[in-house]
Amino acid sequence: MMNAACIFCKIAARQAPAHILYQDDLVTAFRDIHPVAPTHLLIIPNRHIESVNFVTPEDEPTLGRLFRVARHLAEQEGIAASGYRIIVNTNANGGQTVFHLHMHVIGGQRMRYPMG
Ligand code: DGP
């Protein structure tokens, strides 16, 4: 369940510090430590899923919860109407640096697509 070497597992288990905004039985949301925009949140499954490449059918409720919480936090952060971007990076070409699946929710400014 938990990977002892994984920083996001430690954050979900509250064994490492983070500005946690939301947590339930399936997911945890916290502020990104290196924000690229005025609002930059990460939402992660509590279970250690390395990347999208490791998603299983049993993860479907968790993946749905990521989007529900994204909607909830976008409203709470005041970026729902102005808009935001959801990003899930996978492996080297996707720019993934932390190998625990995470959804970036980024907003508060106009973004160009793609971001590079
Ligand atoms: P990615 O490139 O998609 O793997 O993004 C990983 C993000 O995680 C990156 O934007 C920085 C953030 N991050 C890395 N380590 C920590 C941490 O210890 N705490 C928090 N809050 N964010 C982290």
PDB file of C-alpha atoms and ligand atoms in Angstrom:
ATOM      1  CA  MET A   1       0.000   0.000   0.000  1.00  0.00           C
ATOM      2  CA  MET A   2       2.564   2.551   1.147  1.00  0.00           C
ATOM      3  CA  ASN A   3       6.013   2.882  -0.404  1.00  0.00           C
ATOM      4  CA  ALA A   4       8.339   3.940   2.408  1.00  0.00           C
ATOM      5  CA  ALA A   5      10.692   5.686  -0.042  1.00  0.00           C
ATOM      6  CA  CYS A   6       7.914   7.756  -1.646  1.00  0.00           C
ATOM      7  CA  ILE A   7       7.529  11.387  -0.562  1.00  0.00           C
ATOM      8  CA  PHE A   8       3.873  11.533  -1.662  1.00  0.00           C
ATOM      9  CA  CYS A   9       3.076   8.361   0.327  1.00  0.00           C
ATOM     10  CA  LYS A  10       4.635  10.070   3.335  1.00  0.00           C
ATOM     11  CA  ILE A  11       2.571  13.224   2.760  1.00  0.00           C
ATOM     12  CA  ALA A  12      -0.649  11.177   2.477  1.00  0.00           C
ATOM     13  CA  ALA A  13       0.284   9.358   5.699  1.00  0.00           C
ATOM     14  CA  ARG A  14       1.096  12.729   7.340  1.00  0.00           C
ATOM     15  CA  GLN A  15       4.640  11.579   7.970  1.00  0.00           C
ATOM     16  CA  ALA A  16       6.077  14.443   5.874  1.00  0.00           C
ATOM     17  CA  PRO A  17       4.998  18.095   5.996  1.00  0.00           C
ATOM     18  CA  ALA A  18       2.702  19.588   3.363  1.00  0.00           C
ATOM     19  CA  HIS A  19      -0.042  22.176   3.140  1.00  0.00           C
ATOM     20  CA  ILE A  20      -2.903  19.686   2.945  1.00  0.00           C
ATOM     21  CA  LEU A  21      -6.171  21.150   1.659  1.00  0.00           C
ATOM     22  CA  TYR A  22      -8.289  18.011   1.524  1.00  0.00           C
ATOM     23  CA  GLN A  23      -8.057  14.342   2.451  1.00  0.00           C
ATOM     24  CA  ASP A  24     -10.481  11.434   2.411  1.00  0.00           C
ATOM     25  CA  ASP A  25     -10.325   7.655   2.232  1.00  0.00           C
ATOM     26  CA  LEU A  26      -9.058   7.651  -1.373  1.00  0.00           C
ATOM     27  CA  VAL A  27      -7.174  10.881  -2.144  1.00  0.00           C
ATOM     28  CA  THR A  28      -5.112  13.705  -0.625  1.00  0.00           C
ATOM     29  CA  ALA A  29      -4.706  17.252  -1.995  1.00  0.00           C
ATOM     30  CA  PHE A  30      -1.944  19.684  -1.096  1.00  0.00           C
ATOM     31  CA  ARG A  31      -0.133  22.736  -2.467  1.00  0.00           C
ATOM     32  CA  ASP A  32       2.753  22.115  -4.859  1.00  0.00           C
ATOM     33  CA  ILE A  33       6.060  23.104  -3.268  1.00  0.00           C
ATOM     34  CA  HIS A  34       7.218  24.717  -6.552  1.00  0.00           C
ATOM     35  CA  PRO A  35       4.114  26.545  -7.841  1.00  0.00           C
ATOM     36  CA  VAL A  36       4.155  27.563 -11.509  1.00  0.00           C
ATOM     37  CA  ALA A  37       1.043  29.763 -11.170  1.00  0.00           C
ATOM     38  CA  PRO A  38      -0.862  31.565  -8.384  1.00  0.00           C
ATOM     39  CA  THR A  39      -2.825  28.368  -7.689  1.00  0.00           C
ATOM     40  CA  HIS A  40      -0.957  25.075  -8.041  1.00  0.00           C
ATOM     41  CA  LEU A  41      -2.397  22.070  -6.257  1.00  0.00           C
ATOM     42  CA  LEU A  42      -1.563  18.377  -6.407  1.00  0.00           C
ATOM     43  CA  ILE A  43      -4.166  15.671  -5.869  1.00  0.00           C
ATOM     44  CA  ILE A  44      -2.883  12.158  -5.320  1.00  0.00           C
ATOM     45  CA  PRO A  45      -4.331   8.718  -4.670  1.00  0.00           C
ATOM     46  CA  ASN A  46      -3.537   7.644  -1.116  1.00  0.00           C
ATOM     47  CA  ARG A  47      -2.528   4.269  -2.543  1.00  0.00           C
ATOM     48  CA  HIS A  48       0.905   4.181  -4.176  1.00  0.00           C
ATOM     49  CA  ILE A  49       0.224   4.075  -7.925  1.00  0.00           C
ATOM     50  CA  GLU A  50       3.518   4.753  -9.682  1.00  0.00           C
ATOM     51  CA  SER A  51       2.008   6.410 -12.757  1.00  0.00           C
ATOM     52  CA  VAL A  52      -0.883   6.156 -15.195  1.00  0.00           C
ATOM     53  CA  ASN A  53       0.978   3.129 -16.584  1.00  0.00           C
ATOM     54  CA  PHE A  54       0.109   1.250 -13.375  1.00  0.00           C
ATOM     55  CA  VAL A  55      -3.591   2.101 -13.146  1.00  0.00           C
ATOM     56  CA  THR A  56      -5.861  -0.938 -12.655  1.00  0.00           C
ATOM     57  CA  PRO A  57      -9.645  -1.424 -12.926  1.00  0.00           C
ATOM     58  CA  GLU A  58      -9.812  -1.329  -9.116  1.00  0.00           C
ATOM     59  CA  ASP A  59      -8.460   2.231  -9.225  1.00  0.00           C
ATOM     60  CA  GLU A  60     -11.455   3.605 -11.143  1.00  0.00           C
ATOM     61  CA  PRO A  61     -13.280   4.983  -8.050  1.00  0.00           C
ATOM     62  CA  THR A  62     -10.055   6.694  -6.980  1.00  0.00           C
ATOM     63  CA  LEU A  63      -9.485   8.224 -10.403  1.00  0.00           C
ATOM     64  CA  GLY A  64     -13.035   9.574 -10.418  1.00  0.00           C
ATOM     65  CA  ARG A  65     -12.488  11.012  -6.954  1.00  0.00           C
ATOM     66  CA  LEU A  66      -9.430  12.931  -8.208  1.00  0.00           C
ATOM     67  CA  PHE A  67     -11.704  14.841 -10.609  1.00  0.00           C
ATOM     68  CA  ARG A  68     -14.442  15.431  -8.038  1.00  0.00           C
ATOM     69  CA  VAL A  69     -11.907  16.855  -5.614  1.00  0.00           C
ATOM     70  CA  ALA A  70     -10.355  18.944  -8.404  1.00  0.00           C
ATOM     71  CA  ARG A  71     -13.765  20.503  -9.032  1.00  0.00           C
ATOM     72  CA  HIS A  72     -14.315  21.108  -5.324  1.00  0.00           C
ATOM     73  CA  LEU A  73     -10.894  22.698  -4.768  1.00  0.00           C
ATOM     74  CA  ALA A  74     -11.086  24.812  -7.944  1.00  0.00           C
ATOM     75  CA  GLU A  75     -14.291  26.305  -6.551  1.00  0.00           C
ATOM     76  CA  GLN A  76     -12.723  26.745  -3.109  1.00  0.00           C
ATOM     77  CA  GLU A  77      -9.647  28.431  -4.614  1.00  0.00           C
ATOM     78  CA  GLY A  78     -11.835  30.755  -6.699  1.00  0.00           C
ATOM     79  CA  ILE A  79     -10.502  29.588 -10.071  1.00  0.00           C
ATOM     80  CA  ALA A  80     -13.458  27.529 -11.273  1.00  0.00           C
ATOM     81  CA  ALA A  81     -15.028  30.289 -13.381  1.00  0.00           C
ATOM     82  CA  SER A  82     -11.789  31.866 -14.618  1.00  0.00           C
ATOM     83  CA  GLY A  83     -10.424  28.450 -15.510  1.00  0.00           C
ATOM     84  CA  TYR A  84      -7.621  26.095 -14.780  1.00  0.00           C
ATOM     85  CA  ARG A  85      -5.552  23.295 -16.229  1.00  0.00           C
ATOM     86  CA  ILE A  86      -5.281  19.684 -15.068  1.00  0.00           C
ATOM     87  CA  ILE A  87      -2.047  17.868 -15.915  1.00  0.00           C
ATOM     88  CA  VAL A  88      -0.926  14.312 -15.241  1.00  0.00           C
ATOM     89  CA  ASN A  89       2.687  13.765 -16.308  1.00  0.00           C
ATOM     90  CA  THR A  90       3.891  10.242 -17.131  1.00  0.00           C
ATOM     91  CA  ASN A  91       7.529   9.084 -17.312  1.00  0.00           C
ATOM     92  CA  ALA A  92      10.428  10.946 -18.900  1.00  0.00           C
ATOM     93  CA  ASN A  93       8.797  12.484 -21.952  1.00  0.00           C
ATOM     94  CA  GLY A  94       5.827  13.546 -19.847  1.00  0.00           C
ATOM     95  CA  GLY A  95       8.127  15.283 -17.384  1.00  0.00           C
ATOM     96  CA  GLN A  96       7.226  13.095 -14.406  1.00  0.00           C
ATOM     97  CA  THR A  97       9.657  13.595 -11.520  1.00  0.00           C
ATOM     98  CA  VAL A  98       7.708  12.072  -8.619  1.00  0.00           C
ATOM     99  CA  PHE A  99       6.690   8.479  -9.298  1.00  0.00           C
ATOM    100  CA  HIS A 100       3.422   8.485  -7.386  1.00  0.00           C
ATOM    101  CA  LEU A 101       0.531   9.365  -9.683  1.00  0.00           C
ATOM    102  CA  HIS A 102      -0.593  12.970  -9.180  1.00  0.00           C
ATOM    103  CA  MET A 103      -2.956  15.426 -10.795  1.00  0.00           C
ATOM    104  CA  HIS A 104      -1.730  19.017 -11.063  1.00  0.00           C
ATOM    105  CA  VAL A 105      -4.493  21.656 -10.816  1.00  0.00           C
ATOM    106  CA  ILE A 106      -3.055  24.941 -12.044  1.00  0.00           C
ATOM    107  CA  GLY A 107      -4.832  28.292 -12.340  1.00  0.00           C
ATOM    108  CA  GLY A 108      -5.020  31.946 -11.426  1.00  0.00           C
ATOM    109  CA  GLN A 109      -3.407  33.099 -14.650  1.00  0.00           C
ATOM    110  CA  ARG A 110      -3.865  32.704 -18.395  1.00  0.00           C
ATOM    111  CA  MET A 111      -1.876  29.747 -19.716  1.00  0.00           C
ATOM    112  CA  ARG A 112      -0.599  29.013 -23.172  1.00  0.00           C
ATOM    113  CA  TYR A 113      -0.834  25.575 -24.666  1.00  0.00           C
ATOM    114  CA  PRO A 114       1.387  23.635 -24.776  1.00  0.00           C
ATOM    115  CA  MET A 115       3.548  24.721 -21.849  1.00  0.00           C
ATOM    116  CA  GLY A 116       6.763  23.252 -23.268  1.00  0.00           C
TER     117      GLY A 116
HETATM  118  P1  DGP B   1       5.841  16.030 -11.868  1.00  0.00           P
HETATM  119  O1  DGP B   1       6.855  16.733 -12.695  1.00  0.00           O
HETATM  120  O2  DGP B   1       4.490  15.931 -12.570  1.00  0.00           O
HETATM  121  O3  DGP B   1       6.310  14.704 -11.334  1.00  0.00           O
HETATM  122  O4  DGP B   1       5.580  17.003 -10.643  1.00  0.00           O
HETATM  123  C1  DGP B   1       5.980  16.790  -9.353  1.00  0.00           C
HETATM  124  C2  DGP B   1       5.581  18.020  -8.575  1.00  0.00           C
HETATM  125  O5  DGP B   1       5.658  17.703  -7.206  1.00  0.00           O
HETATM  126  C3  DGP B   1       6.451  19.237  -8.817  1.00  0.00           C
HETATM  127  O6  DGP B   1       5.640  20.285  -9.330  1.00  0.00           O
HETATM  128  C4  DGP B   1       7.000  19.598  -7.455  1.00  0.00           C
HETATM  129  C5  DGP B   1       6.121  18.829  -6.506  1.00  0.00           C
HETATM  130  N1  DGP B   1       6.795  18.311  -5.330  1.00  0.00           N
HETATM  131  C6  DGP B   1       7.893  17.516  -5.337  1.00  0.00           C
HETATM  132  N2  DGP B   1       8.226  17.191  -4.075  1.00  0.00           N
HETATM  133  C7  DGP B   1       7.301  17.791  -3.268  1.00  0.00           C
HETATM  134  C8  DGP B   1       7.117  17.816  -1.865  1.00  0.00           C
HETATM  135  O7  DGP B   1       7.853  17.235  -1.081  1.00  0.00           O
HETATM  136  N3  DGP B   1       6.059  18.543  -1.396  1.00  0.00           N
HETATM  137  C9  DGP B   1       5.210  19.202  -2.253  1.00  0.00           C
HETATM  138  N4  DGP B   1       4.191  19.883  -1.685  1.00  0.00           N
HETATM  139  N5  DGP B   1       5.352  19.186  -3.578  1.00  0.00           N
HETATM  140  C10 DGP B   1       6.390  18.484  -4.088  1.00  0.00           C
END
